[in-house]
Coordinates of C-alpha atoms in Angstrom, one line a residue:
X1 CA -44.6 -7.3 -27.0
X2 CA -43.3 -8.8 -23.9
X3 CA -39.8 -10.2 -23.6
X4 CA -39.8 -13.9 -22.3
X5 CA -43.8 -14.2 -21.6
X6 CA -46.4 -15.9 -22.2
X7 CA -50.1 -15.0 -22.7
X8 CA -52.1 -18.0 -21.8
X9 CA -56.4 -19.2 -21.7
X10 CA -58.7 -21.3 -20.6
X11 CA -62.2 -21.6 -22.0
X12 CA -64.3 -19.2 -19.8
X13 CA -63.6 -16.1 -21.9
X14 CA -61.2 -16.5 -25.1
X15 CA -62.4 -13.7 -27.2
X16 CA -61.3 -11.6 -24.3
X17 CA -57.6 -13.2 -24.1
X18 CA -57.1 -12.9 -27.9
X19 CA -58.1 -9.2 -27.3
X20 CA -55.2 -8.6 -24.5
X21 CA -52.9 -10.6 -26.4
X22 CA -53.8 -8.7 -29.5
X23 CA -52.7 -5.5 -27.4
X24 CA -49.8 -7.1 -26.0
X25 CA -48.4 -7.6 -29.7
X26 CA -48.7 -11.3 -29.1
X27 CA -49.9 -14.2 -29.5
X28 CA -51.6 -16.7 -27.4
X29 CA -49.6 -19.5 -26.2
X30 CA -50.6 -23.2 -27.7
X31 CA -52.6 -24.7 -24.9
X32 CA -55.8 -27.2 -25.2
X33 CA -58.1 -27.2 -21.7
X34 CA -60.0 -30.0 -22.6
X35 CA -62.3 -32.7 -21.2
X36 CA -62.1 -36.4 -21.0
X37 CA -64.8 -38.5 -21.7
X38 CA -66.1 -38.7 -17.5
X39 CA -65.6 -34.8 -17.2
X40 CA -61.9 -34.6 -15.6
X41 CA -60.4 -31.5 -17.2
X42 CA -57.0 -32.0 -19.4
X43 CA -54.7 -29.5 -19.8
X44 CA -51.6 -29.5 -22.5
X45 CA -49.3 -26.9 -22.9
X46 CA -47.4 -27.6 -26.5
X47 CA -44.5 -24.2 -26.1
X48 CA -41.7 -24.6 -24.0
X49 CA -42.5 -22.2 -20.8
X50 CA -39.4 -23.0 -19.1
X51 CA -37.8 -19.8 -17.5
X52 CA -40.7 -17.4 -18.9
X53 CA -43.6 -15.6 -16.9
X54 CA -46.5 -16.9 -17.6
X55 CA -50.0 -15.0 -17.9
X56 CA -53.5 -17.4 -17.5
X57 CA -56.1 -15.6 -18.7
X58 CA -59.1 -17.0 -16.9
X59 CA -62.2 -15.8 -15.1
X60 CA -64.0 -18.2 -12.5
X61 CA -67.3 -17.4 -14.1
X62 CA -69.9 -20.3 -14.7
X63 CA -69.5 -23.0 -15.2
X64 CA -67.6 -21.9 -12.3
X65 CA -66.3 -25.3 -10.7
X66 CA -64.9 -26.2 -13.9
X67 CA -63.3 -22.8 -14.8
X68 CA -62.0 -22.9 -11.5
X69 CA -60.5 -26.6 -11.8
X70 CA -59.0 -25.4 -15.7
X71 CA -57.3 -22.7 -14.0
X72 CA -55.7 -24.6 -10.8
X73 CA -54.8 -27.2 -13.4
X74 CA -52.8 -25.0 -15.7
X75 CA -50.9 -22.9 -13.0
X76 CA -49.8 -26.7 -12.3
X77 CA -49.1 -28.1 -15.8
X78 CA -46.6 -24.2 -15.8
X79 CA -45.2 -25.2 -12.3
X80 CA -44.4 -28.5 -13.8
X81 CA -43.0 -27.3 -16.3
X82 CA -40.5 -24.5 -15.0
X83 CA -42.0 -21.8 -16.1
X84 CA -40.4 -18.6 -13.8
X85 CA -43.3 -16.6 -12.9
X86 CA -47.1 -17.6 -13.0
X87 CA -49.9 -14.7 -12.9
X88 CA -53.3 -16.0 -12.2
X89 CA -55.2 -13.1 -14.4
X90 CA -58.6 -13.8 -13.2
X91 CA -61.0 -10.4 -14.6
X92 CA -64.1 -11.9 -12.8
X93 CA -63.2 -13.7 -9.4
X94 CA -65.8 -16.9 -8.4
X95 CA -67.1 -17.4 -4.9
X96 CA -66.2 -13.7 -4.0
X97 CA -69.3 -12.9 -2.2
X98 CA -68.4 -15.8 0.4
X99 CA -66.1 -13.5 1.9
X100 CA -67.3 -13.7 5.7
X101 CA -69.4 -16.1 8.2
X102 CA -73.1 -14.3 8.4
X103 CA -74.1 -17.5 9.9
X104 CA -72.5 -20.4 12.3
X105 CA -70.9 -22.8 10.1
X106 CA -70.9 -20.7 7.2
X107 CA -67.6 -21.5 5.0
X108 CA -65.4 -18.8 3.8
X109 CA -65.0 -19.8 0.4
X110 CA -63.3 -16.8 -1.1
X111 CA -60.3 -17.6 1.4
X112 CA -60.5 -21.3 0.0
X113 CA -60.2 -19.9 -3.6
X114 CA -57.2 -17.8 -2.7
X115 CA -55.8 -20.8 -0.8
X116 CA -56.0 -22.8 -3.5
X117 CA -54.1 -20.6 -6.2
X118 CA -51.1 -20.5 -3.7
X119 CA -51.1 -24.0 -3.4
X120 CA -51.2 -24.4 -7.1
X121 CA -48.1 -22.2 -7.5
X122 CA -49.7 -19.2 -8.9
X123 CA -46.8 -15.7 -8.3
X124 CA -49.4 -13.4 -8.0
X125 CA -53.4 -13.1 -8.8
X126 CA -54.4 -10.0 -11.1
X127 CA -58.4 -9.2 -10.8
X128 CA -61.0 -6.6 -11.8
X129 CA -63.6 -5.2 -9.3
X130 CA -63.7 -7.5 -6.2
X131 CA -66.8 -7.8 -4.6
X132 CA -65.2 -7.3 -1.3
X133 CA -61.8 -5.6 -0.9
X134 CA -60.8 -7.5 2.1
X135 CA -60.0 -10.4 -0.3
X136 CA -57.2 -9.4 -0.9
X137 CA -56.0 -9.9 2.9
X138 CA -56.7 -13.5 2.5
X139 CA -54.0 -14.2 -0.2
X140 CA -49.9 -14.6 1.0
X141 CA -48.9 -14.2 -2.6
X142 CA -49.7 -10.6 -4.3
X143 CA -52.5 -9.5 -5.4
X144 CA -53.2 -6.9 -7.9
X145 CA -56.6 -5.2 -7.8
X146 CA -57.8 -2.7 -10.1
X147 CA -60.8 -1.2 -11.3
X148 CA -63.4 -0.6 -14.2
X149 CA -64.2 2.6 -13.7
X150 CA -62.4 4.3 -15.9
X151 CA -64.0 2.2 -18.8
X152 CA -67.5 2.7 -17.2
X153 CA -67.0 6.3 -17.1
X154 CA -66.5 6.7 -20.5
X155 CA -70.1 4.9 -21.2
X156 CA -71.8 7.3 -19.1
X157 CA -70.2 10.6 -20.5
X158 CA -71.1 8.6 -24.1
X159 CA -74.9 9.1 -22.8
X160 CA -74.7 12.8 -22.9
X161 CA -76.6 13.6 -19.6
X162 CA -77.2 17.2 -19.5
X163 CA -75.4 19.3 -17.0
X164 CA -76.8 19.0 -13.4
X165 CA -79.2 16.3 -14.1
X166 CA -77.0 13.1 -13.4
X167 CA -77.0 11.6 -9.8
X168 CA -75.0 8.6 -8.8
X169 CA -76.9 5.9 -7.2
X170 CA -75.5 2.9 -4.6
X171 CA -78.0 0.1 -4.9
X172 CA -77.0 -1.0 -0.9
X173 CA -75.0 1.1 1.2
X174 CA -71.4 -1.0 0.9
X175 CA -72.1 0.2 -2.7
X176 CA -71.1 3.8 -1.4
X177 CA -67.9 4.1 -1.5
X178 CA -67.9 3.5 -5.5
X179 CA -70.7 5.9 -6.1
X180 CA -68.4 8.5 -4.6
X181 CA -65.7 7.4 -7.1
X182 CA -68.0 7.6 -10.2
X183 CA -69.2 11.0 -8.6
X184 CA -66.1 12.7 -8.7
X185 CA -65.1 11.9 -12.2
X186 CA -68.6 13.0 -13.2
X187 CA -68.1 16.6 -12.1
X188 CA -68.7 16.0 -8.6
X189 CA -72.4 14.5 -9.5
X190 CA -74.7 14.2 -5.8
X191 CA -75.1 10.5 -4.9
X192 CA -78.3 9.0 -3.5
X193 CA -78.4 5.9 -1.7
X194 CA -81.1 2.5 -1.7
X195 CA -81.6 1.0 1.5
X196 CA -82.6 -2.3 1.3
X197 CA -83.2 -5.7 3.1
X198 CA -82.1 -9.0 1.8
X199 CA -84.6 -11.7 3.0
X200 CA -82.2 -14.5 1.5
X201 CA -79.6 -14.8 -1.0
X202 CA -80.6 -13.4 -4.3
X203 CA -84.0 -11.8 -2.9
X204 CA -83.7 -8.1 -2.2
X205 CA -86.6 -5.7 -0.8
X206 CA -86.3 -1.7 -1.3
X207 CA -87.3 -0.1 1.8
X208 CA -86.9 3.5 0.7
X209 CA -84.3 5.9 -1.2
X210 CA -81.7 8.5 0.8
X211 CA -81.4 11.0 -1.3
X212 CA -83.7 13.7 -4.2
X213 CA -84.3 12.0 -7.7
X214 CA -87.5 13.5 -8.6
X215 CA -86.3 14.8 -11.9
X216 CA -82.9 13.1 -12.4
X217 CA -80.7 11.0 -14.5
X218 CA -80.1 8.2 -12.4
X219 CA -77.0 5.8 -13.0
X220 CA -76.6 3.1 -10.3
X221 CA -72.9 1.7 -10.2
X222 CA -72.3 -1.6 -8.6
X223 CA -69.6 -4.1 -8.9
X224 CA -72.0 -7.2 -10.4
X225 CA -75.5 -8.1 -11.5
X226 CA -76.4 -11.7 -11.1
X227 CA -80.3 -12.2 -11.3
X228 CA -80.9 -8.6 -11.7
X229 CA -83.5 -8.7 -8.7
X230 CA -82.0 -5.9 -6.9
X231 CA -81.0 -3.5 -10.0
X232 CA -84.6 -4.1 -11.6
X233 CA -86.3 -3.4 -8.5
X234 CA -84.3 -0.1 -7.2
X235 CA -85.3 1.1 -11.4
X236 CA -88.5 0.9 -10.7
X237 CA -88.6 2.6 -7.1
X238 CA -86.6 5.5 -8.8
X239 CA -89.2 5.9 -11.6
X240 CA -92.2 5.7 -8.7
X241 CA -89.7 8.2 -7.3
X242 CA -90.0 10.8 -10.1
X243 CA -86.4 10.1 -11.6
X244 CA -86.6 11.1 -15.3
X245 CA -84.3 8.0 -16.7
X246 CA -82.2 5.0 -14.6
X247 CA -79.2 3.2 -16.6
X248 CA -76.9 1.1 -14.8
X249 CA -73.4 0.7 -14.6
X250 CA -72.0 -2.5 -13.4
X251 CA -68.5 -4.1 -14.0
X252 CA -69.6 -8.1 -14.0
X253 CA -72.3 -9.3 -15.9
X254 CA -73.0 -12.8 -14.1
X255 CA -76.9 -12.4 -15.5
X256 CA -77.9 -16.1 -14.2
X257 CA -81.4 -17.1 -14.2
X258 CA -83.8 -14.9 -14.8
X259 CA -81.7 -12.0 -15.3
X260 CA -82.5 -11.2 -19.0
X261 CA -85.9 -11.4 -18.7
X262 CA -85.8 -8.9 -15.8
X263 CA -83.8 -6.4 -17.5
X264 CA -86.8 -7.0 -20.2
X265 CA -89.2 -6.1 -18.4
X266 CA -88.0 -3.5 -15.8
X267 CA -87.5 0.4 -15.7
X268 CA -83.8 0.2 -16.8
X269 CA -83.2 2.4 -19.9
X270 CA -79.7 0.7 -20.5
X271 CA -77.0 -1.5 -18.5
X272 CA -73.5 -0.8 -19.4
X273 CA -71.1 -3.4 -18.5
X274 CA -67.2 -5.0 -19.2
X275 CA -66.5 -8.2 -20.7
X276 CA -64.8 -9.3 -17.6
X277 CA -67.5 -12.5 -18.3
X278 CA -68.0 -13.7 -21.7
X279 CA -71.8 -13.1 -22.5
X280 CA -73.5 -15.5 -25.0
X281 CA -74.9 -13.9 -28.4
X282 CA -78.8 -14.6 -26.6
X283 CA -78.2 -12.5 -23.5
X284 CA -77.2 -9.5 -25.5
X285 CA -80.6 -7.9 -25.6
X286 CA -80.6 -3.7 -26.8
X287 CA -80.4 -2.5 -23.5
X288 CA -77.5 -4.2 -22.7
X289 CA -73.9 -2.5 -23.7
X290 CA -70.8 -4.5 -23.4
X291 CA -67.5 -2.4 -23.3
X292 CA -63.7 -4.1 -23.6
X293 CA -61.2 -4.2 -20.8
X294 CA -59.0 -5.7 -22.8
X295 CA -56.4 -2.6 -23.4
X296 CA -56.9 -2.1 -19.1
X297 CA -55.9 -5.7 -18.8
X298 CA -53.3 -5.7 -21.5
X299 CA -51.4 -2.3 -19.8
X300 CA -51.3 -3.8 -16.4
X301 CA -49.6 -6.8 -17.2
X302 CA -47.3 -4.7 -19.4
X303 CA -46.4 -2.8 -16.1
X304 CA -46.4 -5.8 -13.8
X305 CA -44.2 -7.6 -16.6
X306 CA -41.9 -4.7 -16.0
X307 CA -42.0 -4.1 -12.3
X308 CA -43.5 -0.8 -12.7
X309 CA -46.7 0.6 -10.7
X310 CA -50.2 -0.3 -11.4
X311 CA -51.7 2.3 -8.9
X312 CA -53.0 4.3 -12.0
X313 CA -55.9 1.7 -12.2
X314 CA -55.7 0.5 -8.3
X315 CA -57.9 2.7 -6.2
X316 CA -61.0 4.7 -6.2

């Protein structure tokens, strides 16, 4: 149990909250995010935070706007009410993959985001996975970014690959570096790499694959699946390839759209993700395996509760 904290959530993923809390020895804090009646988002907090560090619990996942507003909204009802610290604990971070101008007057929404959780009065911003690691650069308050892959990992020694036969695949080459990570906790497995052109947002084209997986175990590791587009198509290259099996490994299951039915249909033997995103009882189709962060989440916040180092979890 933490001295003088508390664990607070908003509605994008409870079940993960009570989990952390559960870990933590504690309770969550008394708070109702609701709605009134034209959609404006109400927030009351019925504990006394006055003096204590304060945990939200809340990923920016969709409904994303409104996930977004619930957490601006109670880092301000906290401010307001004098709590000491705030942490922003945010295990999926919206918007992430506006990170950069491709295009002329393209906004940057990710610094937006982080500008907007300053300006709230968040302390600090914990987060799982970021879809681009220069986020962090855009915050003035700290940020604490760790990883999945430890949790991952375990899921893909569960699968029992024989000896020799696993290979690590990056879906896009900024996917590489993580691939290398997952490599070398997998007895130095060899990595093979997709190169692939994205026509337009949410469209991907294989071009070819870098790399031998005629005979293989493939496991792609990537840091989200949204439409499942470019994971369903990169299975099915690596089948046409000669690769024996493909799983997945992926840290955020967005799965908007026509993601399920994808999976469905494709090449994929199993994806194996985190509940950084709460996932509704009708995506969770047999090939789909959701693991827990919660302990992860819950030990970091023990150790940034108590000024200690989180680099255990923060780096490849």
């Amino acid at each position: 149990m933490l001295k003088n904290a508390a664990i607070l959530a908003g509605n994008s993923n409870l079940p993960l909250a009570k989990q952390i809390a559960k870990n933590l020895g504690m309770q969550l804090y008394e708070c109702r995010v609701s709605k009134f009646s034209d959609g404006e988002i109400s927030v009351k907090i019925n504990q006394s935070v006055r003096g204590m560090c304060c945990y939200i619990i809340q990923s920016t996942s969709s409904p994303v706007n409104d996930n977004l507003m619930e957490l601006l909204i109670m880092i301000d009802a906290l401010k307001r009410a004098s709590a000491k610290r705030i942490v922003a604990v945010m295990p999926y971070y919206g918007y992430a993959r506006q990170d950069r101008k491709n295009v002329p007057r393209e906004p940057i929404t990710a610094k937006l985001v982080a500008n907007l959780l300053t300006a709230a009065g968040a302390s600090r911003v914990l987060s799982i996975d970021l879809h681009a690691s220069q986020i962090q650069g855009f915050f003035d308050i700290p940020l604490d970014h760790i990883y999945a892959r430890t949790i991952l990992i375990e899921g893909i020694k569960a699968l029992k690959i024989p000896s020799g036969q696993a290979i690590l695949i990056a879906p896009d080459v900024s996917s590489v570096g993580r691939a290398r990570s997952f490599a070398r906790l997998l007895d130095d497995a060899p990595i093979a790499i997709i190169d692939k052109r994205r026509p337009e947002a949410n469209k991907s084209e294989v071009m070819h694959i870098i790399g031998d997986v005629k005979g293989k175990v493939c496991i792609m590791v990537d840091d989200m699946i949204d439409t499942a587009g470019t994971i369903c198509t990169a299975a099915d290259a690596l089948i046409k390839e000669g690769a024996k099996e493909v799983y997945a490994a992926i840290t955020h299951p967005v799965l908007s759209g026509p993601a399920i039915e994808r999976l469905g249909a494709s090449s994929l033997k199993k994806l194996i993700t985190v509940d950084t995103i709460e996932m509704p009882k009708e995506k969770r189709i047999a090939k789909i395996q959701v693991l827990s962060c919660a302990k992860l989440l819950a030990e970091t916040i023990a150790n940034i509760h108590a000024d200690k180092s989180i680099s255990a979890w923060s780096h490849y």
